Amino acid sequence: TMAPQGSRAPLEFGGPLGAAALMLLLPATMFHLLLVARSGPARLLGLPPHLPAPAALWSPGALLLWLTWLGLQAAFYLLPARKMAEGQELKDQSRLRYPINGFQALVLTALLVGLGVWAGLPLGMLTEMLLPLAWVATLTAFIFSLLLYLKALMAPASALAPGGNSGNPVYDFFLGRELNPRFGSFDCKYFCELRPGLIGWVLINLALLAQEAELRGRPSLAMWLVNGFQLLYVGDALWHEEAVLTTMDITHDGFGFMLAFGDLAWVPFTYSLQAQFLLYHPQPLELPTASVICLVNAVGYYIFRGANSQKNTFRKNPSDPRVAGLETISTATGRQLLVSGWWGMVRHPNYLGDLIMALAWSLPCGVSHLLPYFYLLYFTALLVHREARDEQQCLQKYGLAWREYCRRVPYRIVPYIY
Ligand SMILES: NC(=O)C1=CN([C@@H]2O[C@H](COP(=O)(O)OP(=O)(O)OC[C@H]3O[C@@H](n4cnc5c(N)ncnc54)[C@H](OP(=O)(O)O)[C@@H]3O)[C@@H](O)[C@H]2O)C=CC1
Ligand SMILES: CC(C)CCC[C@@H](C)[C@H]1CC=C2C3=C(CC[C@@]21C)[C@@]1(C)CC[C@H](O)C(C)(C)[C@@H]1CC3
C-alpha cells in the first residue's frame, strides 16, 4: 500500500525525530499555556505554579460534553447545504464534492447557545472545564489519528498523501497517510479543519466573556475587542469556506496527528489564550487606544481578505473583470501567476494581513506580559515554515516560471524586510 513516489518525497518537520518531538511538545505547550494563563505571574517562559492533579484533568462530564459537541457539529455538517463545491483534481483525475454549510453551522450553533443561555445555561462554567476538555480533545485527536492510520492501510495508492508515506510509522502517523479520508460522503479532514475547532474557539471566547461579566459586573473593553476580532476571523473563514479547498492542508497534507490535534485541540484551547489571559488578568484599555487597535485589525483584515479573494477569483476565472487587468506570468502547466495587485507586493500578502491581525488580537492585553503575544510568535514561526513549504511545492509545480516570479517579487511576507 506504500505510495511509490511518496517514499521518495523529502521528509519535512525534521523527519521521524522531529515528528516525535512535536507530538510531545505541542500538547505539553498547550497545557503549559492553559495553566500559566490562570496563574498569578502568567509568565510564558516560567514554569506553571503547579501541575494539575490527574483528577483535574479527567472528568466524565467533559468527555460527554466534548462528544456531544463533535456530534452536534457532525449533524450540522450533514444538513442540506446551500451549495456543493468540487475540490481540486486528484491523482486519479476525480474530484471530491464538499458541502458548503459551515457558516450555517456557526449560525445554528449561535442560535442553540443563545437559546441555552436564555433558558439559564451557565455558559461561564465552561471556563472551569477548559483543562479536562483540552485533555479529552487531545485523547480524541490521538485515537482518531490512530484509526486514520489504520484506515490508510486499506486505502489504494492513489488516495495517499504525497508526504505521509515514508514507511516510518511515527513520521507517517504524525503527517497523515491518506489525503482525504472519508466515511461515505463525510470528509474527516474538511470537517475538522473548520467546524469543531474554529467554532469551539469562539464559543470558549464567549464563555470567558460571560464569566468576566459574572465576576466583574460586565465584560471589559479588551475582552470585547478580542471576542469581536476573533469572531470576525472565524466568521470570515466559514463564510469563505470554499477557499479552504485550495489550501495545502486539503490539497497536499494527509490527515494525521498534526492536523487532527491542530484542528481539534490546539486551535480552540490555544487560540483562545488572549481571552483566557484577560479573564484572570484584567487590563485597562482606554477608548483612543482601543480605536487604534481596531484600525490595526481592520488594516490586517483588509490585506488578508483582499489578497485571498483576489487569488481565489483569479484561480476560478482569470478573465473575471475584477482581476482581468492584472499582470501575470504564464507557466508550463497552463496556469498563470499574478505579478501585480496584492500578489505583486510580496509573495504571501495574505500571511502579512494575518500577522497584522494577530498583533491586533494581542494588543488589547497590554504590554505587561509576554503570554498574550504567544499566538503572534507561534504564528510567525508557522507562517515562515509554511511559506518555505509552499515555495518548495510551487518550485516543483512551476519550475522556471516560479523563479521568474521570485525575481519580480523578491520579498516573501513583509515588503523590504523578509
Ligand atoms: N490562523 C491560522 O492558524 C492559519 C491561517 N492560515 C491562513 O490561511 C490562508 C491560506 O494559506 P495557505 O494555504 O498557506 O496558502 P495560500 O493561500 O497563500 O496559497 C498558496 C498557493 O497560492 C498559489 N499562488 C501563489 N502565488 C501565486 C500568485 N502569484 N498568483 C496566483 N496564485 C498563486 C499557489 O497555488 P496554485 O498555483 O496551485 O493555485 C500556492 O501554492 C492564508 O491567509 C493564511 O494566512 C494558514 C495557516 C494557519
Ligand atoms: C500546531 C501544529 C504545528 C500545526 C497545526 C496547524 C493547524 C492549527 C493550522 C494549519 C492550517 C490551519 C488553517 C486554519 C486554522 C489553523 C490550521 C488548522 C484556518 C482554518 C484559519 C481560518 C482561516 O481563514 C483559514 C484560511 C480558513 C485557515 C486555513 C488553514
Coordinates of C-alpha atoms and ligand atoms in Angstrom, one line a residue:
T1 CA 0.0 0.0 0.0
M2 CA 3.1 2.3 0.0
A3 CA 2.9 5.1 -2.5
P4 CA 5.9 4.8 -4.8
Q5 CA 6.5 8.5 -5.2
G6 CA 5.6 9.0 -1.5
S7 CA 8.7 7.1 -0.4
R8 CA 10.9 9.5 -2.4
A9 CA 9.3 12.6 -1.0
P10 CA 11.8 14.6 1.1
L11 CA 11.0 14.4 4.8
E12 CA 9.5 17.6 6.5
F13 CA 9.3 18.7 10.1
G14 CA 12.7 17.3 10.9
G15 CA 11.8 13.7 9.9
P16 CA 10.7 11.0 12.4
L17 CA 12.6 12.6 15.3
G18 CA 11.1 16.0 14.7
A19 CA 7.7 14.5 14.4
A20 CA 8.1 12.5 17.7
A21 CA 9.3 15.7 19.4
L22 CA 6.4 17.7 18.1
M23 CA 3.9 15.1 19.2
L24 CA 5.1 15.6 22.8
L25 CA 5.9 19.3 22.6
L26 CA 2.6 20.5 21.1
P27 CA 0.3 19.0 23.8
A28 CA 2.8 20.0 26.5
T29 CA 2.8 23.6 25.2
M30 CA -1.0 23.7 25.1
F31 CA -1.3 22.6 28.8
H32 CA 1.5 24.9 29.8
L33 CA -0.4 27.8 28.3
L34 CA -3.7 26.8 29.8
L35 CA -2.1 26.5 33.3
V36 CA 0.1 29.6 33.0
A37 CA -2.8 31.8 31.8
R38 CA -4.7 31.2 35.1
S39 CA -1.6 31.6 37.3
G40 CA -0.8 34.9 39.1
P41 CA 2.5 35.7 37.4
A42 CA 1.3 34.5 33.9
R43 CA 4.9 34.0 32.7
L44 CA 5.1 32.5 29.3
L45 CA 8.7 31.4 29.9
G46 CA 8.3 30.4 33.6
L47 CA 7.1 27.1 35.0
P48 CA 3.4 26.8 35.8
P49 CA 3.0 27.2 39.6
H50 CA 1.7 23.6 40.0
L51 CA 1.0 20.6 37.8
P52 CA -2.7 19.6 37.8
A53 CA -3.7 16.5 39.7
P54 CA -5.0 13.7 37.5
A55 CA -8.5 14.4 38.9
A56 CA -8.3 18.0 37.5
L57 CA -7.7 16.6 34.0
W58 CA -10.2 13.8 33.9
S59 CA -13.9 14.4 34.0
P60 CA -16.6 12.2 32.5
G61 CA -18.7 15.4 32.2
A62 CA -16.1 16.9 30.0
L63 CA -15.9 13.8 27.8
L64 CA -19.7 13.8 27.4
L65 CA -19.7 17.5 26.6
W66 CA -16.9 17.1 24.0
L67 CA -18.5 14.1 22.3
T68 CA -21.9 16.0 22.2
W69 CA -20.1 18.9 20.6
L70 CA -18.5 16.8 18.0
G71 CA -21.8 15.0 17.3
L72 CA -23.7 18.3 17.1
Q73 CA -21.2 19.7 14.6
A74 CA -21.2 16.5 12.6
A75 CA -25.0 16.7 12.5
F76 CA -24.8 20.3 11.2
Y77 CA -22.3 19.2 8.5
L78 CA -24.8 16.6 7.3
L79 CA -27.7 19.1 7.0
P80 CA -28.6 20.1 3.4
A81 CA -26.1 22.6 2.1
R82 CA -26.7 25.8 0.0
K83 CA -24.1 24.6 -2.4
M84 CA -21.9 21.5 -3.1
A85 CA -18.3 22.5 -4.2
E86 CA -15.8 20.5 -6.1
G87 CA -12.3 20.1 -4.8
Q88 CA -9.1 20.2 -6.8
E89 CA -8.4 17.4 -9.2
L90 CA -7.0 14.3 -7.5
K91 CA -4.3 11.8 -8.7
D92 CA -6.9 9.6 -10.4
Q93 CA -8.4 12.7 -12.1
S94 CA -11.5 12.6 -10.0
R95 CA -12.8 15.5 -7.8
L96 CA -14.5 15.2 -4.4
R97 CA -17.6 17.1 -3.6
Y98 CA -17.9 19.1 -0.4
P99 CA -20.9 20.7 1.3
I100 CA -20.7 24.5 1.8
N101 CA -22.7 24.9 5.0
G102 CA -20.0 26.0 7.6
F103 CA -21.5 29.4 8.1
Q104 CA -24.9 27.8 8.6
A105 CA -23.3 25.6 11.3
L106 CA -22.0 28.8 13.0
V107 CA -25.4 30.4 12.9
L108 CA -27.2 27.3 14.2
T109 CA -24.6 26.9 17.0
A110 CA -25.2 30.6 17.9
L111 CA -28.9 30.1 18.0
L112 CA -28.7 27.0 20.1
V113 CA -26.2 28.6 22.6
G114 CA -28.4 31.7 22.7
L115 CA -31.4 29.6 23.5
G116 CA -29.5 27.7 26.1
V117 CA -28.3 30.9 27.8
W118 CA -31.9 32.3 27.7
A119 CA -33.0 29.1 29.4
G120 CA -30.5 29.6 32.2
L121 CA -27.5 27.6 30.9
P122 CA -24.4 28.8 32.8
L123 CA -22.1 29.4 29.8
G124 CA -19.4 30.9 32.1
M125 CA -19.0 27.5 33.8
L126 CA -17.3 26.2 30.6
T127 CA -14.2 28.2 31.7
E128 CA -13.9 25.9 34.7
M129 CA -13.8 22.9 32.4
L130 CA -11.1 24.0 30.0
L131 CA -8.4 21.7 31.4
P132 CA -10.4 18.4 31.2
L133 CA -11.9 19.5 27.9
A134 CA -8.4 20.0 26.4
W135 CA -7.4 16.6 27.8
V136 CA -10.3 14.8 26.1
A137 CA -9.7 16.7 22.9
T138 CA -6.1 15.6 22.9
L139 CA -7.1 12.0 23.6
T140 CA -9.7 12.0 20.8
A141 CA -7.2 13.5 18.4
F142 CA -4.7 10.8 19.3
I143 CA -7.2 7.9 19.0
F144 CA -8.7 9.4 15.8
S145 CA -5.3 9.7 14.1
L146 CA -4.5 6.1 15.1
L147 CA -7.8 4.9 13.4
L148 CA -7.0 7.0 10.4
Y149 CA -3.5 5.5 10.2
L150 CA -5.1 2.0 10.2
K151 CA -7.7 3.0 7.7
A152 CA -5.0 4.2 5.4
L153 CA -3.5 0.6 5.3
M154 CA -6.5 -0.3 3.2
A155 CA -6.6 2.7 1.0
P156 CA -5.5 2.5 -2.6
A157 CA -2.2 4.2 -3.5
S158 CA -4.0 6.9 -5.4
A159 CA -5.7 8.0 -2.2
L160 CA -2.4 8.5 -0.3
A161 CA -0.9 11.9 0.5
P162 CA 2.4 12.9 -1.2
G163 CA 4.1 13.4 2.2
G164 CA 3.0 11.0 4.9
N165 CA 4.0 7.7 3.3
S166 CA 7.7 7.4 4.1
G167 CA 7.3 3.9 5.7
N168 CA 8.4 5.3 9.1
P169 CA 5.3 4.7 11.3
V170 CA 6.0 7.6 13.7
Y171 CA 6.5 10.1 10.9
D172 CA 3.5 8.9 8.9
F173 CA 1.3 8.8 11.9
F174 CA 2.2 12.5 12.6
L175 CA 1.8 13.7 9.0
G176 CA -1.1 11.6 8.0
R177 CA -1.1 8.9 5.2
E178 CA -4.4 9.3 3.5
L179 CA -5.1 12.6 1.7
N180 CA -8.9 12.8 2.1
P181 CA -10.1 10.1 4.5
R182 CA -13.9 9.8 4.2
F183 CA -16.6 7.7 5.6
G184 CA -19.2 7.6 2.9
S185 CA -19.5 11.3 1.9
F186 CA -18.3 12.5 5.3
D187 CA -14.9 14.1 4.8
C188 CA -13.0 13.9 8.1
K189 CA -10.3 16.5 7.3
Y190 CA -12.6 19.1 5.8
F191 CA -15.0 18.7 8.7
C192 CA -12.3 19.0 11.4
E193 CA -10.4 21.9 9.7
L194 CA -13.3 24.4 10.0
R195 CA -16.0 23.4 12.4
P196 CA -15.5 21.8 15.8
G197 CA -12.2 23.7 16.5
L198 CA -12.9 27.1 15.0
I199 CA -16.5 27.3 16.3
G200 CA -15.3 25.9 19.6
W201 CA -12.7 28.6 19.8
V202 CA -15.2 31.4 19.6
L203 CA -17.6 29.6 22.0
I204 CA -14.7 29.4 24.5
N205 CA -14.1 33.1 24.0
L206 CA -17.7 33.8 24.6
A207 CA -17.7 31.7 27.8
L208 CA -14.7 33.7 29.0
L209 CA -16.6 36.9 28.3
A210 CA -19.7 35.6 30.1
Q211 CA -17.5 34.6 33.1
E212 CA -15.9 38.0 33.2
A213 CA -19.3 39.6 33.3
E214 CA -20.3 37.3 36.1
L215 CA -17.2 38.1 38.1
R216 CA -16.8 41.9 37.5
G217 CA -20.3 43.0 36.6
R218 CA -19.6 43.5 32.9
P219 CA -17.0 42.4 30.3
S220 CA -14.0 44.6 29.8
L221 CA -13.4 46.6 26.6
A222 CA -10.3 44.5 26.0
M223 CA -12.4 41.3 26.2
W224 CA -15.0 42.7 23.8
L225 CA -12.2 43.6 21.3
V226 CA -10.6 40.1 21.4
N227 CA -14.0 38.4 21.1
G228 CA -15.0 40.7 18.2
F229 CA -11.8 40.4 16.2
Q230 CA -11.6 36.6 16.5
L231 CA -15.3 36.2 15.7
L232 CA -14.8 38.2 12.6
Y233 CA -11.9 35.9 11.7
V234 CA -13.8 32.7 12.3
G235 CA -17.0 34.1 10.6
D236 CA -14.9 35.1 7.6
A237 CA -13.3 31.6 7.4
L238 CA -16.7 29.9 7.4
W239 CA -18.2 32.5 5.0
H240 CA -15.4 31.8 2.5
E241 CA -15.4 28.0 3.3
E242 CA -14.9 27.0 -0.3
A243 CA -11.5 28.7 -0.3
V244 CA -10.2 26.2 2.2
L245 CA -10.4 23.5 -0.6
T246 CA -7.3 25.1 -2.3
T247 CA -5.1 25.3 0.9
M248 CA -2.2 22.9 1.2
D249 CA -3.8 21.3 4.2
I250 CA -6.6 20.0 2.0
T251 CA -4.7 19.5 -1.3
H252 CA -1.3 18.3 -0.1
D253 CA -1.2 17.2 3.6
G254 CA -2.5 13.9 4.8
F255 CA -4.8 13.8 7.8
G256 CA -2.7 12.6 10.7
F257 CA -1.9 13.7 14.2
M258 CA -0.6 17.1 13.2
L259 CA -3.9 18.3 11.7
A260 CA -6.2 16.2 14.0
F261 CA -4.6 17.7 17.1
G262 CA -4.1 21.1 15.5
D263 CA -7.8 21.3 14.4
L264 CA -9.5 19.7 17.4
A265 CA -7.3 20.7 20.4
W266 CA -4.7 23.3 19.5
V267 CA -7.0 25.8 17.8
P268 CA -9.8 26.0 20.4
F269 CA -7.6 25.9 23.5
T270 CA -4.5 27.9 22.5
Y271 CA -6.1 30.4 20.1
S272 CA -8.4 31.5 22.9
L273 CA -5.3 32.3 25.0
Q274 CA -5.8 36.1 25.0
A275 CA -9.4 35.8 26.3
Q276 CA -8.2 33.3 28.9
F277 CA -5.4 35.7 30.0
L278 CA -7.9 38.6 30.2
L279 CA -10.3 36.7 32.5
Y280 CA -7.5 36.2 35.1
H281 CA -5.6 39.4 34.4
P282 CA -7.9 42.3 33.6
Q283 CA -6.3 45.0 31.6
P284 CA -7.3 48.7 31.5
L285 CA -8.0 49.9 27.9
E286 CA -8.9 53.5 27.0
L287 CA -11.2 54.3 24.0
P288 CA -8.4 56.1 22.0
T289 CA -6.1 53.1 22.3
A290 CA -8.9 50.7 21.5
S291 CA -9.7 52.7 18.4
V292 CA -6.1 52.4 17.2
I293 CA -6.1 48.7 17.8
C294 CA -9.4 48.4 15.8
L295 CA -7.7 50.2 13.0
V296 CA -4.7 47.8 13.1
N297 CA -7.1 44.8 12.9
A298 CA -9.1 46.5 10.1
V299 CA -5.8 47.0 8.1
G300 CA -4.8 43.4 8.6
Y301 CA -8.2 42.1 7.7
Y302 CA -8.3 44.3 4.5
I303 CA -5.0 42.9 3.3
F304 CA -5.8 39.3 4.3
R305 CA -9.2 39.3 2.7
G306 CA -8.2 41.3 -0.4
A307 CA -5.2 39.0 -1.1
N308 CA -7.1 35.8 -0.5
S309 CA -10.2 36.9 -2.6
Q310 CA -8.0 38.2 -5.4
K311 CA -6.3 34.8 -5.7
N312 CA -9.5 32.8 -5.4
T313 CA -11.3 35.0 -8.0
F314 CA -8.3 34.7 -10.4
R315 CA -8.0 30.9 -9.9
K316 CA -11.7 30.4 -10.5
N317 CA -11.9 32.6 -13.6
P318 CA -8.8 34.6 -14.8
S319 CA -11.0 36.7 -17.1
D320 CA -13.2 37.9 -14.2
P321 CA -13.3 41.8 -14.6
R322 CA -12.0 42.2 -11.1
V323 CA -8.7 40.5 -11.9
A324 CA -8.5 40.6 -15.7
G325 CA -6.4 43.8 -15.7
L326 CA -3.7 42.3 -13.5
E327 CA -0.3 41.4 -14.9
T328 CA 0.5 37.7 -15.0
I329 CA 3.3 35.2 -15.8
S330 CA 2.4 32.1 -17.8
T331 CA 3.6 28.7 -16.6
A332 CA 4.2 25.4 -18.3
T333 CA 1.2 23.9 -16.6
G334 CA -1.2 26.3 -18.4
R335 CA -1.9 28.1 -15.1
Q336 CA -0.8 31.7 -14.6
L337 CA 0.8 33.5 -11.7
L338 CA -0.3 37.0 -10.6
V339 CA 2.6 39.5 -10.5
S340 CA 0.6 42.7 -9.8
G341 CA -2.1 43.6 -7.3
W342 CA -1.7 42.1 -3.9
W343 CA 0.4 39.2 -5.2
G344 CA 2.9 41.7 -6.8
M345 CA 3.6 43.3 -3.4
V346 CA 5.0 40.3 -1.7
R347 CA 4.7 36.5 -2.4
H348 CA 2.4 36.0 0.5
P349 CA 0.3 39.1 1.1
N350 CA -2.3 37.0 2.9
Y351 CA 0.2 35.9 5.5
L352 CA 1.1 39.6 6.1
G353 CA -2.5 40.5 6.7
D354 CA -3.0 37.5 9.0
L355 CA 0.1 38.5 11.1
I356 CA -1.1 42.1 11.4
M357 CA -4.4 40.8 12.8
A358 CA -2.5 38.5 15.2
L359 CA -0.8 41.6 16.6
A360 CA -4.2 43.4 17.0
W361 CA -5.5 40.4 19.0
S362 CA -2.7 40.7 21.5
L363 CA -2.5 44.5 21.9
P364 CA -5.8 44.7 24.0
C365 CA -3.9 42.6 26.6
G366 CA -1.4 45.4 27.2
V367 CA 2.4 45.1 27.2
S368 CA 3.0 44.0 30.8
H369 CA 3.1 40.3 29.8
L370 CA 4.6 38.3 27.0
L371 CA 2.0 35.5 27.3
P372 CA -0.8 37.1 25.2
Y373 CA 1.8 37.5 22.4
F374 CA 2.4 33.8 22.2
Y375 CA 0.0 33.5 19.3
L376 CA 1.9 36.1 17.3
L377 CA 5.2 34.4 18.0
Y378 CA 3.9 30.9 17.2
F379 CA 2.1 32.2 14.1
T380 CA 5.2 33.9 12.7
A381 CA 7.1 30.7 13.0
L382 CA 4.2 28.7 11.5
L383 CA 3.9 31.0 8.5
V384 CA 7.6 31.3 7.9
H385 CA 7.8 27.5 7.8
R386 CA 4.6 27.2 5.8
E387 CA 5.9 29.8 3.3
A388 CA 9.1 27.7 2.8
R389 CA 7.0 24.5 2.3
D390 CA 4.7 26.3 -0.2
E391 CA 7.7 27.8 -2.0
Q392 CA 9.1 24.2 -2.4
Q393 CA 5.8 23.0 -3.8
C394 CA 5.5 25.9 -6.2
L395 CA 9.0 25.4 -7.5
Q396 CA 8.2 21.8 -8.2
K397 CA 4.9 22.8 -9.9
Y398 CA 6.0 25.8 -11.9
G399 CA 9.8 25.5 -12.2
L400 CA 11.3 28.4 -14.2
A401 CA 8.1 30.4 -14.1
W402 CA 8.3 30.4 -10.3
R403 CA 11.9 31.5 -10.3
E404 CA 10.8 34.4 -12.6
Y405 CA 8.0 35.3 -10.1
C406 CA 10.6 35.3 -7.3
R407 CA 12.8 37.6 -9.3
R408 CA 10.0 40.0 -10.0
V409 CA 8.5 39.8 -6.4
P410 CA 11.6 39.4 -4.3
Y411 CA 10.1 39.7 -0.8
R412 CA 8.2 36.8 0.8
I413 CA 5.9 38.2 3.5
V414 CA 7.0 41.7 4.6
P415 CA 7.9 44.2 1.9
Y416 CA 11.6 45.3 2.0
I417 CA 12.2 43.1 5.2
Y418 CA 11.5 39.4 4.5
Ligands
LIG1 N1 -4.7 31.1 11.6 C1 -4.0 30.1 11.3 O1 -3.6 29.3 12.1 C2 -3.6 29.8 9.9 C3 -4.0 30.6 8.9 N2 -3.6 30.4 7.6 C4 -4.1 31.3 6.5 O2 -4.7 30.5 5.6 C5 -4.6 31.2 4.3 C6 -4.3 30.2 3.2 O3 -2.9 29.9 3.3 P1 -2.1 28.8 2.6 O4 -2.9 27.6 2.3 O5 -0.8 28.6 3.3 O6 -1.6 29.4 1.2 P2 -2.0 30.5 0.1 O7 -3.5 30.8 0.2 O8 -1.1 31.6 0.2 O9 -1.8 29.6 -1.2 C7 -0.6 29.4 -1.7 C8 -0.9 28.9 -3.1 O10 -1.3 30.0 -3.9 C9 -1.0 29.9 -5.3 N3 -0.2 31.1 -5.6 C10 1.0 31.5 -5.0 N4 1.4 32.7 -5.6 C11 0.5 33.0 -6.5 C12 0.4 34.0 -7.5 N5 1.3 35.0 -7.5 N6 -0.6 34.0 -8.3 C13 -1.6 33.1 -8.3 N7 -1.5 32.0 -7.4 C14 -0.5 32.0 -6.5 C15 -0.1 28.6 -5.3 O11 -1.0 27.6 -5.6 P3 -1.7 27.3 -7.1 O12 -0.8 27.9 -8.1 O13 -1.7 25.8 -7.2 O14 -3.1 27.9 -7.0 C16 0.3 28.4 -3.9 O15 0.6 27.1 -3.7 C17 -3.7 32.4 4.5 O16 -4.4 33.6 4.5 C18 -3.0 32.1 5.8 O17 -2.7 33.3 6.4 C19 -2.8 29.4 7.3 C20 -2.3 28.6 8.3 C21 -2.7 28.7 9.6
LIG2 C1 0.4 23.3 15.7 C2 0.9 22.4 14.6 C3 2.4 22.6 14.4 C4 0.2 22.6 13.3 C5 -1.2 22.8 13.4 C6 -1.6 23.7 12.4 C7 -3.1 24.0 12.3 C8 -3.6 24.5 13.7 C9 -3.4 25.0 11.2 C10 -2.9 24.5 9.9 C11 -3.6 25.3 8.9 C12 -4.7 25.9 9.5 C13 -5.7 26.8 8.9 C14 -6.6 27.4 9.7 C15 -6.6 27.2 11.2 C16 -5.3 26.6 11.7 C17 -4.8 25.4 10.9 C18 -5.8 24.3 11.1 C19 -7.7 28.3 9.1 C20 -8.9 27.4 9.1 C21 -8.0 29.5 10.0 C22 -9.0 30.5 9.4 C23 -8.5 31.0 8.0 O1 -9.4 31.9 7.4 C24 -8.3 29.8 7.0 C25 -7.6 30.4 5.8 C26 -9.6 29.2 6.6 C27 -7.3 28.8 7.7 C28 -6.9 27.6 6.9 C29 -5.6 27.0 7.4

